[in-house]
Coordinates of C-alpha atoms and ligand atoms in Angstrom, one line a residue:
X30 CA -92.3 244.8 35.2
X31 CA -90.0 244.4 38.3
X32 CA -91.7 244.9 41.9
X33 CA -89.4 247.5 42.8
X34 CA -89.2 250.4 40.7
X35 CA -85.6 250.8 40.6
X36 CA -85.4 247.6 39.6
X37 CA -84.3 246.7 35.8
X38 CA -87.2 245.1 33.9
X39 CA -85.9 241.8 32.1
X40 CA -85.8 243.9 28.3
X41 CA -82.9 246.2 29.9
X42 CA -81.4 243.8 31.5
X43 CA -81.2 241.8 28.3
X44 CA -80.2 245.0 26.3
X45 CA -77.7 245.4 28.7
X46 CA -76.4 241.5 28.2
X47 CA -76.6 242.0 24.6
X48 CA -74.6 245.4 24.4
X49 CA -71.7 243.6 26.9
X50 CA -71.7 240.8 24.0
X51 CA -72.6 238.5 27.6
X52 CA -69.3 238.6 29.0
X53 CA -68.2 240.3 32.1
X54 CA -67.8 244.0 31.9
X55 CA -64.8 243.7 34.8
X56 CA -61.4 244.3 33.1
X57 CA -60.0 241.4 32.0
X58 CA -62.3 239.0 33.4
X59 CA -64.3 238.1 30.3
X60 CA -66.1 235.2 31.9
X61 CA -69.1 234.2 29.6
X62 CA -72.7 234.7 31.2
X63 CA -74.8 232.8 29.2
X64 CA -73.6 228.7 28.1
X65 CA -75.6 225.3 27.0
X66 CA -77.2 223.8 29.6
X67 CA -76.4 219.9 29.8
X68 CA -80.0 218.7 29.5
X69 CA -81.3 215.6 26.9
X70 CA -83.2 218.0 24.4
X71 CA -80.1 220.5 24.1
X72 CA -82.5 223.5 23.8
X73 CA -81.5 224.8 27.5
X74 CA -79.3 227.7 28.5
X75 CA -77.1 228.6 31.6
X76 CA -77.1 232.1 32.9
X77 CA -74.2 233.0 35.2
X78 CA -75.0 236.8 34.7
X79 CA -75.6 239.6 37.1
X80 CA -77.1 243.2 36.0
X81 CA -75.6 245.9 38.4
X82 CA -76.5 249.1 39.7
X83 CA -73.9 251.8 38.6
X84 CA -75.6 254.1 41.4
X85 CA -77.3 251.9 43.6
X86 CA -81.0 250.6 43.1
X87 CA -81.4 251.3 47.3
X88 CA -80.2 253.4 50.2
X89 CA -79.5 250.5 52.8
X90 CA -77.9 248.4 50.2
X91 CA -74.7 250.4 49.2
X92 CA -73.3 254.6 49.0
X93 CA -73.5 254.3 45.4
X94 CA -76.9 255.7 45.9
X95 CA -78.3 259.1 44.7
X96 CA -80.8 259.9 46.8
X97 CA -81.5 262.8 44.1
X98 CA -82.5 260.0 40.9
X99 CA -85.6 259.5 40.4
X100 CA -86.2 255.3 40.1
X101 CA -86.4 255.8 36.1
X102 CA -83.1 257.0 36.7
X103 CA -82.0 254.0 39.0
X104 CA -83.7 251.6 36.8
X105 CA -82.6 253.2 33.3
X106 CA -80.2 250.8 31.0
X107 CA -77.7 253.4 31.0
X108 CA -77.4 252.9 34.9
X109 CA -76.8 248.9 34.6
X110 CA -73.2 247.2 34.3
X111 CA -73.3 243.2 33.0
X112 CA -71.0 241.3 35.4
X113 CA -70.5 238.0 36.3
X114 CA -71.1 236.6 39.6
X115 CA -68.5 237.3 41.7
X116 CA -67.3 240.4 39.9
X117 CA -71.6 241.6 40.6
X118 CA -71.0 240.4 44.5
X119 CA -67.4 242.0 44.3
X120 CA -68.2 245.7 43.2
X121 CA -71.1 245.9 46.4
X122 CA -68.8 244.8 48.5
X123 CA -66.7 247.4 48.2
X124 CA -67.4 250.6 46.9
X125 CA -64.7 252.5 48.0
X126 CA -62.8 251.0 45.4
X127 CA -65.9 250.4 42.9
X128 CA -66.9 254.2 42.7
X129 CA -69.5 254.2 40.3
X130 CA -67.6 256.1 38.3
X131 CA -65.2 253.7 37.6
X132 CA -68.0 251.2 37.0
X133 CA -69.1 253.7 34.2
X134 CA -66.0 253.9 32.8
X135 CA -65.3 250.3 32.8
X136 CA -69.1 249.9 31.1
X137 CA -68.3 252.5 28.4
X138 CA -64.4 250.7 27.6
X139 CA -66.1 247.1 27.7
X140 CA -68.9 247.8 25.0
X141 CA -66.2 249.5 23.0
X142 CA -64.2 246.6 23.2
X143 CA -67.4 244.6 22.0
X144 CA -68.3 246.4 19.6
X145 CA -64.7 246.5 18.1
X146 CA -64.1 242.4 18.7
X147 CA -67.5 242.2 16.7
X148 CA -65.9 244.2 13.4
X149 CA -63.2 242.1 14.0
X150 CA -60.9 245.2 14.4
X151 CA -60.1 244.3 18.0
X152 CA -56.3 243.5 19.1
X153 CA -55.6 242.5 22.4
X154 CA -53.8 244.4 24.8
X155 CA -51.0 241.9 25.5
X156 CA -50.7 241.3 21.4
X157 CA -49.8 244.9 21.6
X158 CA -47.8 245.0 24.4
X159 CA -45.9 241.5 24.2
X160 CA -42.7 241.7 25.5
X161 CA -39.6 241.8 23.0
X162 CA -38.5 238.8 24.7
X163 CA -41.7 236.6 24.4
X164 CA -41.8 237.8 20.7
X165 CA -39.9 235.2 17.7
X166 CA -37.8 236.7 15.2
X167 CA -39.9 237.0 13.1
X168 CA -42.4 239.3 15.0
X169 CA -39.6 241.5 15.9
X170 CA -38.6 242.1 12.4
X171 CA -42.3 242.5 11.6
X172 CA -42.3 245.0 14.6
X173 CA -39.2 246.9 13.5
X174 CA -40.8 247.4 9.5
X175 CA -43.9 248.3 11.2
X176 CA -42.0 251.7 13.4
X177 CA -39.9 252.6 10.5
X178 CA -43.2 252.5 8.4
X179 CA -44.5 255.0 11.0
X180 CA -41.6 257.0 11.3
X181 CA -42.0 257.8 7.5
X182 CA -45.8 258.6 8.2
X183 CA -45.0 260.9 10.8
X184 CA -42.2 262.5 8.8
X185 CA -44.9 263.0 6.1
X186 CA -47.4 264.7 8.3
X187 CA -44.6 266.9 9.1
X188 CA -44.0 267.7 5.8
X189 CA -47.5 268.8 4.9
X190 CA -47.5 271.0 8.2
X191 CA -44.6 272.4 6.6
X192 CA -46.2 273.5 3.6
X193 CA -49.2 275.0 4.8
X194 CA -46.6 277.1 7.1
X195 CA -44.4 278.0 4.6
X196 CA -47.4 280.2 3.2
X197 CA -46.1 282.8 6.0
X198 CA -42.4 283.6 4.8
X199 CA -43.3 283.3 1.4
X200 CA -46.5 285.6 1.1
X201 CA -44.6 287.8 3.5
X202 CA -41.3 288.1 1.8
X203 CA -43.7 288.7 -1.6
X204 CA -45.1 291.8 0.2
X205 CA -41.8 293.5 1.1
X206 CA -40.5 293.1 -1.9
X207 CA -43.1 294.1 -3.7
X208 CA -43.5 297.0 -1.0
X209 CA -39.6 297.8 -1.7
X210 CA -39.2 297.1 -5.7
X211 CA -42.4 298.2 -7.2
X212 CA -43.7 301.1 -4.5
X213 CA -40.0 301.8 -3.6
X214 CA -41.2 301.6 0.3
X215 CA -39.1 301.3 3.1
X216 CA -39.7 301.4 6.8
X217 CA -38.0 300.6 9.8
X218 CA -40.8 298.0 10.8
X219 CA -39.7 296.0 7.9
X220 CA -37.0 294.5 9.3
X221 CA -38.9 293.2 13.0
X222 CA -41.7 292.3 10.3
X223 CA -39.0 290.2 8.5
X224 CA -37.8 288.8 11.3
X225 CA -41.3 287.7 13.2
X226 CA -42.9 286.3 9.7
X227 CA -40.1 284.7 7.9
X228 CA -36.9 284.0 9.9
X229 CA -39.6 282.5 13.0
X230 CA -41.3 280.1 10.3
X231 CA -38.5 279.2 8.9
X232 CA -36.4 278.6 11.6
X233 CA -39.6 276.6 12.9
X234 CA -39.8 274.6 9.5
X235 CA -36.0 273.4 9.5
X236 CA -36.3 272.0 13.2
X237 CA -39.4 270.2 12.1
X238 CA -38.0 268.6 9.0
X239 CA -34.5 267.7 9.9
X240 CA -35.2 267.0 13.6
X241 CA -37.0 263.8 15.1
X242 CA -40.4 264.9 17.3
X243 CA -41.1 262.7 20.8
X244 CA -43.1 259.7 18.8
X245 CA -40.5 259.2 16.2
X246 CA -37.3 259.3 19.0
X247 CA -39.7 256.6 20.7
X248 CA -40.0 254.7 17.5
X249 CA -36.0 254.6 17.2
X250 CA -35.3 253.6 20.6
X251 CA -37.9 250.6 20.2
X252 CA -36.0 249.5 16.7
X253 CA -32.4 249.9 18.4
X254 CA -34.0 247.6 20.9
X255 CA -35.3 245.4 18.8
X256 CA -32.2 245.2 16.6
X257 CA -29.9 244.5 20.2
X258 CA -32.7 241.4 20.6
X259 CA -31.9 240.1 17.2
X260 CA -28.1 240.5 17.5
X261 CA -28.1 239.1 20.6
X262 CA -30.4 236.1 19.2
X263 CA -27.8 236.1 16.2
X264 CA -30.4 236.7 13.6
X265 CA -29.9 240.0 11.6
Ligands
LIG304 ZN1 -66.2 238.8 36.0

């Protein structure tokens, strides 16, 4: 057990290692906290890691601290960030800047990150965001399949919301004319009622099939970009 009670104990700090897959939970530094050490048996390890206070372990040290937690609290996994050295020194010595809500939220994204770089689903951010210009022909034309491909998703999603609205005109036309042909009814409020439950949905239906919704006008623009890039490369 620690001396200080708001201290972490050496299982939470390890927990809290482990969960960060020991790398630094500061975006985008990724520095590895644990390494070989050089020695002649090749057993030993290098730490270079620093568990952190979210809200601060004690008053003097920093503002992050809740006078209000209890040291269970302070000393709780849930209340450490893994951080290198100089990221750990960094966030204490300014906390105007390192709120400790940020520090949470930059906790929370890195262990996602982890946990989606150890199911090998994870795709770095500037492999998504590469620039056209950095990309090679053949990425582009990769690219360019890959937005019409989710142009015709979207325009399939559309579709099916189509068809559960179209129950509305078509049950309600049913009960007019049933209303009118069978029970030879008619009302003034037919027409409004005509109007609101089939002209509406329908109206509603036809914009949404024939025209293009925000995501797929930002797919096209990206493909006439990318096709300008290739033209311009001479490759079609
Ligand atoms: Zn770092």
């Amino acid at each position: 057990m620690p001396k200080d009670p708001n201290d972490f104990s050496e299982p939470t700090k390890t927990k809290v290692l482990k969960r960060a897959g020991y790398t630094c939970s500061f975006p985008k530094c990724d520095l590895r906290l644990v390494g070989p050490h050089s020695d002649a048996d090749g057993k030993g390890t290098v730490s270079t890691s620093e568990v952190s206070h979210i809200r601060g372990a004690r008053p003097a040290e920093n503002n992050r601290y809740d006078v209000n937690m209890t040291p269970e609290q302070r000393s709780h996994h849930s209340n450490a960030i893994a951080l290198c050295r100089t990221h750990g020194k960094l966030i204490d010595s300014d906390e105007e800047t390192y709120h400790y809500k940020l520090l949470h939220e930059w906790k929370v994204a890195h262990e996602e990150k982890i946990r989606l770089m150890q199911s090998g689903e994870y795709v770095p951010d500037d492999e998504i965001n590469k620039p056209y210009d950095k990309c090679t022909d053949e990425e582009l034309k990769e690219d360019r399949s890959h937005r019409f491909q989710l142009i015709e998703n979207e325009q399939r999603n559309k579709q099916e919301f189509c068809k559960k609205l179209a129950i509305l005109p078509i049950s309600t036309a049913l009960i007019l004319a049933v209303m009118h042909f069978i029970f030879d009814y008619f009302h003034l409020f037919m027409i409004p009622a005509g109007l609101i439950f089939i002209g509406v949905p329908v109206k509603l239906i036809m914009d949404t099939l024939e025209k293009d919704n925000e995501f797929q006008v930002r797919q096209r623009l990206s493909i006439k970009e990318i096709n300008y890039r290739l033209k311009e490369r001479g490759v079609e």
